[in-house]
CSV table of C-alpha atoms and ligand atoms in Angstrom, one decimal:
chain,number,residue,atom,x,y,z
A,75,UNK,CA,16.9,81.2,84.9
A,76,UNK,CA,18.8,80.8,88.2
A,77,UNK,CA,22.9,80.2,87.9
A,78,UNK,CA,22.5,76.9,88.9
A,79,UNK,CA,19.6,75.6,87.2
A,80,UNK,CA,19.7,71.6,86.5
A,81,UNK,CA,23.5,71.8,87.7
A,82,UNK,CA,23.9,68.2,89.3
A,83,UNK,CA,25.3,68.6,92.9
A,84,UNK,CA,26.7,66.2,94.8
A,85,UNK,CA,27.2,66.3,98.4
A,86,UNK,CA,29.1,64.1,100.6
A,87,UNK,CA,28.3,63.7,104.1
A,88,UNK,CA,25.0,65.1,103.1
A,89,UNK,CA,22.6,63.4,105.8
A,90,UNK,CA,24.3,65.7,108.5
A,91,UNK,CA,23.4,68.8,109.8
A,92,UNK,CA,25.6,71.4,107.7
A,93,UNK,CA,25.8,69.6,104.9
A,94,UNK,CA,21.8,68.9,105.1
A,95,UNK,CA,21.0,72.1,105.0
A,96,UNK,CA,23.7,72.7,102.3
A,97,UNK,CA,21.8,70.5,100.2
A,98,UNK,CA,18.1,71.7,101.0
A,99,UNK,CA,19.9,75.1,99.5
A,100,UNK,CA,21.6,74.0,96.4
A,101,UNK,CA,18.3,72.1,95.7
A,102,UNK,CA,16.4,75.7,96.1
A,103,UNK,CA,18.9,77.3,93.3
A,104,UNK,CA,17.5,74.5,90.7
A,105,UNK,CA,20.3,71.9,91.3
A,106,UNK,CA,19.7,68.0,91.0
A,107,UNK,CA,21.1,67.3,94.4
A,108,UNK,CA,22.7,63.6,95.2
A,109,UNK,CA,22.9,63.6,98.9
A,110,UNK,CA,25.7,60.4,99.7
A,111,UNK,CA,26.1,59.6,103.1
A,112,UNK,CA,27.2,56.6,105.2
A,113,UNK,CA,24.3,57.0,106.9
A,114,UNK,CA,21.7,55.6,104.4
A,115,UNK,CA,18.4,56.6,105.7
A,116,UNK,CA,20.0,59.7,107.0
A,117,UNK,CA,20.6,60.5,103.1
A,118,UNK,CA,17.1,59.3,102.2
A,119,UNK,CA,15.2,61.4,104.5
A,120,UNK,CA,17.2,64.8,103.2
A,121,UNK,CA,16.4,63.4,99.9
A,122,UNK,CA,12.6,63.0,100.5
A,123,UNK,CA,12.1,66.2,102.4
A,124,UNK,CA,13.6,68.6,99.3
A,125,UNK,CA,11.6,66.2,96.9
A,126,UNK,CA,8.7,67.0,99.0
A,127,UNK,CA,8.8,70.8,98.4
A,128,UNK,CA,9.5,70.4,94.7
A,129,UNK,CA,13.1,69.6,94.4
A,130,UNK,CA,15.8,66.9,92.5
A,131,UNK,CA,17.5,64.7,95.1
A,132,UNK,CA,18.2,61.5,95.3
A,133,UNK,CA,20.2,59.9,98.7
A,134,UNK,CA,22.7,57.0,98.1
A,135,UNK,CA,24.3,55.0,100.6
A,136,UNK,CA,28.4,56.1,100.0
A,137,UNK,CA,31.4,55.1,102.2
A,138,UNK,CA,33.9,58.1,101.3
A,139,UNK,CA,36.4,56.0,101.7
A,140,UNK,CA,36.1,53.2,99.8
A,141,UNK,CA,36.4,53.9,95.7
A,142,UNK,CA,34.2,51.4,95.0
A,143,UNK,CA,31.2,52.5,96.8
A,144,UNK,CA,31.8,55.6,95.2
A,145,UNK,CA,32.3,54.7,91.8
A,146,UNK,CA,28.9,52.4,92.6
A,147,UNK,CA,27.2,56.0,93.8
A,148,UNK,CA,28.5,57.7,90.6
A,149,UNK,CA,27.1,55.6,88.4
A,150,UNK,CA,23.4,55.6,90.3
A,151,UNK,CA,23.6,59.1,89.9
A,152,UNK,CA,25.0,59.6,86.6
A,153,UNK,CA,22.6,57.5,85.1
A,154,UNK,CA,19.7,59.2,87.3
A,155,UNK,CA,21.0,63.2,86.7
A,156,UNK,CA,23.7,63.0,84.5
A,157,UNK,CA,27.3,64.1,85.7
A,158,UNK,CA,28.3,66.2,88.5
A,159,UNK,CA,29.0,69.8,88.1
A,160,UNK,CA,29.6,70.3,91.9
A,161,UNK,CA,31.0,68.1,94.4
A,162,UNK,CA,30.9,69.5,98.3
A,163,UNK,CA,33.0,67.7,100.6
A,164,UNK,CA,31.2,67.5,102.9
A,165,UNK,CA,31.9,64.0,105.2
A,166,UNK,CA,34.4,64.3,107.9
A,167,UNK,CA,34.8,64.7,111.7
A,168,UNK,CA,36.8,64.3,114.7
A,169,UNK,CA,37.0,61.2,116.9
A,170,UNK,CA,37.6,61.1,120.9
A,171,UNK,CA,40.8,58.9,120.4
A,172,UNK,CA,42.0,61.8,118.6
A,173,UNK,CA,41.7,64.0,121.5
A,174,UNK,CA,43.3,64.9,125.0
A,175,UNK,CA,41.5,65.7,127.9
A,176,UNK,CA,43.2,68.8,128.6
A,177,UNK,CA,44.5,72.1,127.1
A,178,UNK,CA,47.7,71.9,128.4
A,179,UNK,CA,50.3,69.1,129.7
A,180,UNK,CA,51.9,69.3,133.2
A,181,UNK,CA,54.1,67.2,135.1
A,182,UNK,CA,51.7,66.0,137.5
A,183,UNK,CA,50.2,64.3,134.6
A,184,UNK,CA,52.8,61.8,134.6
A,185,UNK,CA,51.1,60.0,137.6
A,186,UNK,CA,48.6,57.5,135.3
A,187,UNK,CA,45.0,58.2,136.0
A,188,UNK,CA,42.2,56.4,134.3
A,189,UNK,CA,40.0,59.0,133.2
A,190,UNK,CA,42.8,60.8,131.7
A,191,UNK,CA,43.9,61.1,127.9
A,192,UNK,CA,47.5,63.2,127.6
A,193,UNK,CA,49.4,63.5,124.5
A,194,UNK,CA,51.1,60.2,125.7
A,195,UNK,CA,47.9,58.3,125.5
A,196,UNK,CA,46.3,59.1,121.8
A,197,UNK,CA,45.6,55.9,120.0
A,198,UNK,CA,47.6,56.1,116.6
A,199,UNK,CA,44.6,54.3,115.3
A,200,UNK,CA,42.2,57.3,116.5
A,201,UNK,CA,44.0,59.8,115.3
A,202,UNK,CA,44.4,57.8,111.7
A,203,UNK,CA,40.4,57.6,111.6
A,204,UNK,CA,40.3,61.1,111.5
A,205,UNK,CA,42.9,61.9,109.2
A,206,UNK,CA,41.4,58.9,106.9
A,207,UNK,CA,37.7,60.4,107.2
A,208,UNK,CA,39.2,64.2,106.5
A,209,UNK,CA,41.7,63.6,103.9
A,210,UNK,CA,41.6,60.6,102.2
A,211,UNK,CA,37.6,60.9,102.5
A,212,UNK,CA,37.8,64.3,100.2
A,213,UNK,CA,40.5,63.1,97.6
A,214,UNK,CA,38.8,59.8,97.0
A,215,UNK,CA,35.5,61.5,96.2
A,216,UNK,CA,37.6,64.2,94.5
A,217,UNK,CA,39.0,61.3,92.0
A,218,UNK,CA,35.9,60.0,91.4
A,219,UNK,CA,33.7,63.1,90.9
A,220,UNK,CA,36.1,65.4,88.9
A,221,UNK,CA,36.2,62.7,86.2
A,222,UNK,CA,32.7,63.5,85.4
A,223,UNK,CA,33.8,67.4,85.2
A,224,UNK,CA,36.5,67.2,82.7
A,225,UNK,CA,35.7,68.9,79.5
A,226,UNK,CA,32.6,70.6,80.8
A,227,UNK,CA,32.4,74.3,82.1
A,228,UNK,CA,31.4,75.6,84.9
A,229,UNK,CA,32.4,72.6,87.7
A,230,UNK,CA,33.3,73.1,91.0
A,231,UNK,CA,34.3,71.9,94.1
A,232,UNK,CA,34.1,72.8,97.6
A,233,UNK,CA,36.1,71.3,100.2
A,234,UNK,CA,35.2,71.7,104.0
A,235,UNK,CA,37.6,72.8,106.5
A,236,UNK,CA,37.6,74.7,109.5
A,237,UNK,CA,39.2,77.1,111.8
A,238,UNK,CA,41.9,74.5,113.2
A,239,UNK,CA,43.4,74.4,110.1
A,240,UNK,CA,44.5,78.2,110.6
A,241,UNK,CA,45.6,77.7,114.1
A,242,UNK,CA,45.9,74.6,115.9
A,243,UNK,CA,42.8,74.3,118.7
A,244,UNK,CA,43.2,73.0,121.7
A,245,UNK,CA,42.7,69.1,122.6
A,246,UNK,CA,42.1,68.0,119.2
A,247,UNK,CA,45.7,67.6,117.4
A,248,UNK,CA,44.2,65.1,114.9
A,249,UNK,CA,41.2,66.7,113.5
A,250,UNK,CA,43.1,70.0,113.4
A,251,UNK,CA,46.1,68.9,111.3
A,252,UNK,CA,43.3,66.9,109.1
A,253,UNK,CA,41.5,70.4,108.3
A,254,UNK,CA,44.9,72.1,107.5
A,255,UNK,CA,45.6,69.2,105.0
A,256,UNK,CA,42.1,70.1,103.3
A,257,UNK,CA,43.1,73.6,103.3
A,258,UNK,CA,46.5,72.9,101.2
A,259,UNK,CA,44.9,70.4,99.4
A,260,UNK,CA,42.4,72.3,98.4
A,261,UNK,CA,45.1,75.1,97.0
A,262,UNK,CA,46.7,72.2,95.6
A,263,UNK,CA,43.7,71.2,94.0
A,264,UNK,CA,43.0,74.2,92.6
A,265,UNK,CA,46.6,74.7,90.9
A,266,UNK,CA,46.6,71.2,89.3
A,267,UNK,CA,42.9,71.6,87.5
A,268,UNK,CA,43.4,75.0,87.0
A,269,UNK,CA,44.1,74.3,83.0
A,270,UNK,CA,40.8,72.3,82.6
A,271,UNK,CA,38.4,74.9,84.2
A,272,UNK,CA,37.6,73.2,87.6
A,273,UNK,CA,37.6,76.0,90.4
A,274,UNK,CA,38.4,74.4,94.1
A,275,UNK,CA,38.0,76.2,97.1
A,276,UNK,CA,36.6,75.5,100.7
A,277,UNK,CA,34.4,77.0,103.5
A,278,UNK,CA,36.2,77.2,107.1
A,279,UNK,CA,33.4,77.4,109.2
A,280,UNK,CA,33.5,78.4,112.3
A,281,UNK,CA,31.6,77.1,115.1
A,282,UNK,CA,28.3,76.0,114.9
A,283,UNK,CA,26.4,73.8,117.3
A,284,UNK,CA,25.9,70.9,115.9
A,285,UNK,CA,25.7,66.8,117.0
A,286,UNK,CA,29.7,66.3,116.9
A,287,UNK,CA,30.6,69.4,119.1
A,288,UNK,CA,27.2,69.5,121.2
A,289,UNK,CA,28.7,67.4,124.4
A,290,UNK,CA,32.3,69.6,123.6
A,291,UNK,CA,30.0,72.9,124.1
A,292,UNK,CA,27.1,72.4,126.3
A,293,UNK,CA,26.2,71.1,129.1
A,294,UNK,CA,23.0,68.8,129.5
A,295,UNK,CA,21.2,71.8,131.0
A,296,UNK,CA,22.2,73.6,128.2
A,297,UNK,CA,24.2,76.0,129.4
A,298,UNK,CA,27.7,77.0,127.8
A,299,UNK,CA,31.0,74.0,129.0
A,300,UNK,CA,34.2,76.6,129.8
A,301,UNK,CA,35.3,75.6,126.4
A,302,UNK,CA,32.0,76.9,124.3
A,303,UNK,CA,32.6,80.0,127.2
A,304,UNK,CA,35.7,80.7,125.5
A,305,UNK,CA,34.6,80.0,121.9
A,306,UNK,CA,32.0,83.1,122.2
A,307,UNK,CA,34.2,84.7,123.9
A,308,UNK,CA,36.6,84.8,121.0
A,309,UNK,CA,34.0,85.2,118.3
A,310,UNK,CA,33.8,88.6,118.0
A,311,UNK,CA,29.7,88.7,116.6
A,312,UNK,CA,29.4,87.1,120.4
A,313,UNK,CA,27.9,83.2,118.9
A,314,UNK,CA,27.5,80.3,117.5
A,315,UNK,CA,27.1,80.1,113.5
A,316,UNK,CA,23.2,78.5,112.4
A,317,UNK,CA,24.0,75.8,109.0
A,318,UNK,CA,22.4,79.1,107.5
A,319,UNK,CA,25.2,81.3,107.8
A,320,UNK,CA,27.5,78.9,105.4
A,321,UNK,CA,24.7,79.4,102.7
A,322,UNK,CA,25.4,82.6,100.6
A,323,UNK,CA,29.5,81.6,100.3
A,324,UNK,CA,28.3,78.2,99.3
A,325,UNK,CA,26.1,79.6,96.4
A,326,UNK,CA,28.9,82.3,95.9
A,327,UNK,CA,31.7,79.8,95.8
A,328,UNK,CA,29.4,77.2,93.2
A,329,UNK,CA,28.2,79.7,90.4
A,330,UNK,CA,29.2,81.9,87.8
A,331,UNK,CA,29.9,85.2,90.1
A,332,UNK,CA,33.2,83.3,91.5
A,333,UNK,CA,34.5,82.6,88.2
A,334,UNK,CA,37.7,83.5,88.8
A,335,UNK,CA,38.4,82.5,92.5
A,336,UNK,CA,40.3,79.2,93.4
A,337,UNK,CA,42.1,77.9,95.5
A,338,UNK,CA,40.8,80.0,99.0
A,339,UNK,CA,39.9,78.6,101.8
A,340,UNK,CA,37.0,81.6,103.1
A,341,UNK,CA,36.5,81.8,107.1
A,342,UNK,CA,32.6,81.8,107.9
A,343,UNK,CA,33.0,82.0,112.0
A,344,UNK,CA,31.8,85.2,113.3
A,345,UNK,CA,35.5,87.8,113.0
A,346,UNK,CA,37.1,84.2,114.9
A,347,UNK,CA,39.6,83.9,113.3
A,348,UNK,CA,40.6,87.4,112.8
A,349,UNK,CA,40.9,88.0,116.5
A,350,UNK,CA,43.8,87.8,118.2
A,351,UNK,CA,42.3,87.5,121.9
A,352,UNK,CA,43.1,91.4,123.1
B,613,NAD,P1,27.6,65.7,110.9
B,613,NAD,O1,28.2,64.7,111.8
B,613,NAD,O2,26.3,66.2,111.2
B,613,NAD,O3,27.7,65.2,109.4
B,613,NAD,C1,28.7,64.4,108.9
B,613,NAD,C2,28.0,63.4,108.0
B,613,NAD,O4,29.1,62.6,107.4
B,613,NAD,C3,27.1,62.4,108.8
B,613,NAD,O5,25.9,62.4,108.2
B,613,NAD,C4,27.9,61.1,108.7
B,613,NAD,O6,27.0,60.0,108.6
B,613,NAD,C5,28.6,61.3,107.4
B,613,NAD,N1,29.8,60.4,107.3
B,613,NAD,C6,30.6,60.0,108.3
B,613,NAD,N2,31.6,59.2,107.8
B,613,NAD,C7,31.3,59.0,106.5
B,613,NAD,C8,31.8,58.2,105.5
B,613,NAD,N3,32.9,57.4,105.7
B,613,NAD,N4,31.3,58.2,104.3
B,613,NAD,C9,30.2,59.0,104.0
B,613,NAD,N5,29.6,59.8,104.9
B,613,NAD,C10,30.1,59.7,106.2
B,613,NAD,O7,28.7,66.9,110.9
B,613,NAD,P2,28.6,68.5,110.7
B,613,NAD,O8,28.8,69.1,112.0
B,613,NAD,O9,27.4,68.8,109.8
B,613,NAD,O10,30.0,68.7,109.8
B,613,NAD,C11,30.0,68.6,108.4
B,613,NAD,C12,31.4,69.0,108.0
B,613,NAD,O11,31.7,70.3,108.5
B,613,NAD,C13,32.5,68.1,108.5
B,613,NAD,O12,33.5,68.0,107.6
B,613,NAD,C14,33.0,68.8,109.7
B,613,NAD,O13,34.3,68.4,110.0
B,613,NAD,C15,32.9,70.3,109.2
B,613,NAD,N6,32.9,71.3,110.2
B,613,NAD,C16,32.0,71.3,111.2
B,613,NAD,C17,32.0,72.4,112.1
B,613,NAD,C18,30.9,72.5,113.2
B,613,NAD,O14,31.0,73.4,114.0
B,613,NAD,N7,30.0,71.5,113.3
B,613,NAD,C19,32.9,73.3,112.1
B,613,NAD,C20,33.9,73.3,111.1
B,613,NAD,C21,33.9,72.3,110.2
């Protein structure tokens, strides 16, 4: 029997593309996948396609930050599957309030011009949406869902961070310090439900083209933006990461054969993040 046969798996944020195909895969190992997503129909169609080739999902309509819709989601799906075993963290995002329109500040800046966004300009309100959807959007799932894991063996979760939360990247102070907060809260996490036998960890991925970042990385013709230039420039395997690449950390991370792991926070962006530029 497969590791994670008949686990229940929840997966926030799972009508989008990584955490889609995180879902299709945890479905594949024998999970009972609850996809919850803001996005209802979004959740819905992941939910019919792996029930279409043979797998458990269901998709409910979630807010991750609101308790109630949450505790509403919980119950659908305990009652449907059970209680969770693992929860993926999956919802979150950046927001252009939340981001500048250039790398670095200089004086001529000063001068006011519309289409411009300096350090100056960032809406305390954009930069609050991200760190609500980020942060508070992974504990308030994380209060809900680990609930359903006390007492029982084997639960799990997995947080989602990224490469900002090691170094800061350009243009995007909010979403950056939001990904280092899921980092540390993840190792805090994993210390304080260390005694009752839930492991928490998180993927960093690197970057992967996907709906958020498409405008950030490409152009309309396709081609690379400087930015996405300098992104493969600094990825040493030379590319972008497919939502298949997160796949065998994920199953690593959720079953058996990481028993004694918790509390890391595992890069999954090409050598990124081990290259210093030179
Ligand atoms: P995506 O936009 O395709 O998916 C995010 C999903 O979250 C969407 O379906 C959206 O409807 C849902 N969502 C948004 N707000 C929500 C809320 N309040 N409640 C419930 N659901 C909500 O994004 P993605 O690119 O697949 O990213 C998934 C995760 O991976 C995010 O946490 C993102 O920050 C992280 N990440 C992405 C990359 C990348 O290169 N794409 C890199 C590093 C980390």
């Amino acid at each position: 029997m497969n590791k994670l046969e008949n686990k229940v798996a929840v997966i926030t944020g799972g009508g989008g593309v990584l955490c889609s195909t995180m879902a299709h895969h945890l479905a594949d190992l024998g999970c009972k996948v609850a996809i919850l997503d803001l996005n209802k129909s979004n959740a819905e169609n992941v939910a019919q396609a792996i029930k279409a080739k043979g797998g458990e999902a269901i998709g409910v309509e979630a807010n991750v930050l609101k308790s109630d819709s949450l505790t509403q989601a919980k119950a659908a799906i305990n009652e449907m599957y059970g209680t969770c075993d693992i929860l993926v963290n999956g919802a979150g995002g950046n927001h252009p309030k939340g981001t500048t329109t250039k790398t670095h500040f200089e004086m001529e800046d000063l001068a006011k011009q519309e289409d411009l966004t300096t350090f100056f300009d960032l809406d305390p309100e954009g930069i609050k949406f991200v760190f609500d959807l980020n942060f508070i959007g992974t504990l308030l799932p994380c209060q809900i869902f680990t609930k359903d894991m006390l007492g029982k063996e084997g639960c799990t979760i997995i947080n989602i961070s990224s490469m900002n939360a090691f170094t800061p990247l350009t243009k995007i102070p909010a979403y950056s310090g939001a990904k280092a907060a899921i980092s540390n809260f993840t190792q805090w996490m994993a210390v304080h439900f260390s005694k009752v036998g839930i492991r928490v960890n998180a993927l960093a991925p690197g970057f992967f083209l996907t709906e958020q970042n498409r405008r950030l990385l490409t152009e309309e013709n396709g081609e690379l933006t400087a930015r996405g230039n300098t992104i493969i420039e600094h990825t040493p395997m030379g590319k972008f990461g497919e939502p298949e690449d997160l796949l065998g950390t994920l199953e690593w991370l959720a079953g058996p054969g990481a028993s004694f792991v918790t509390g890391v926070t595992i890069p999954i962006d090409g050598g990124f993040s081990a290259f210093s530029g030179v």
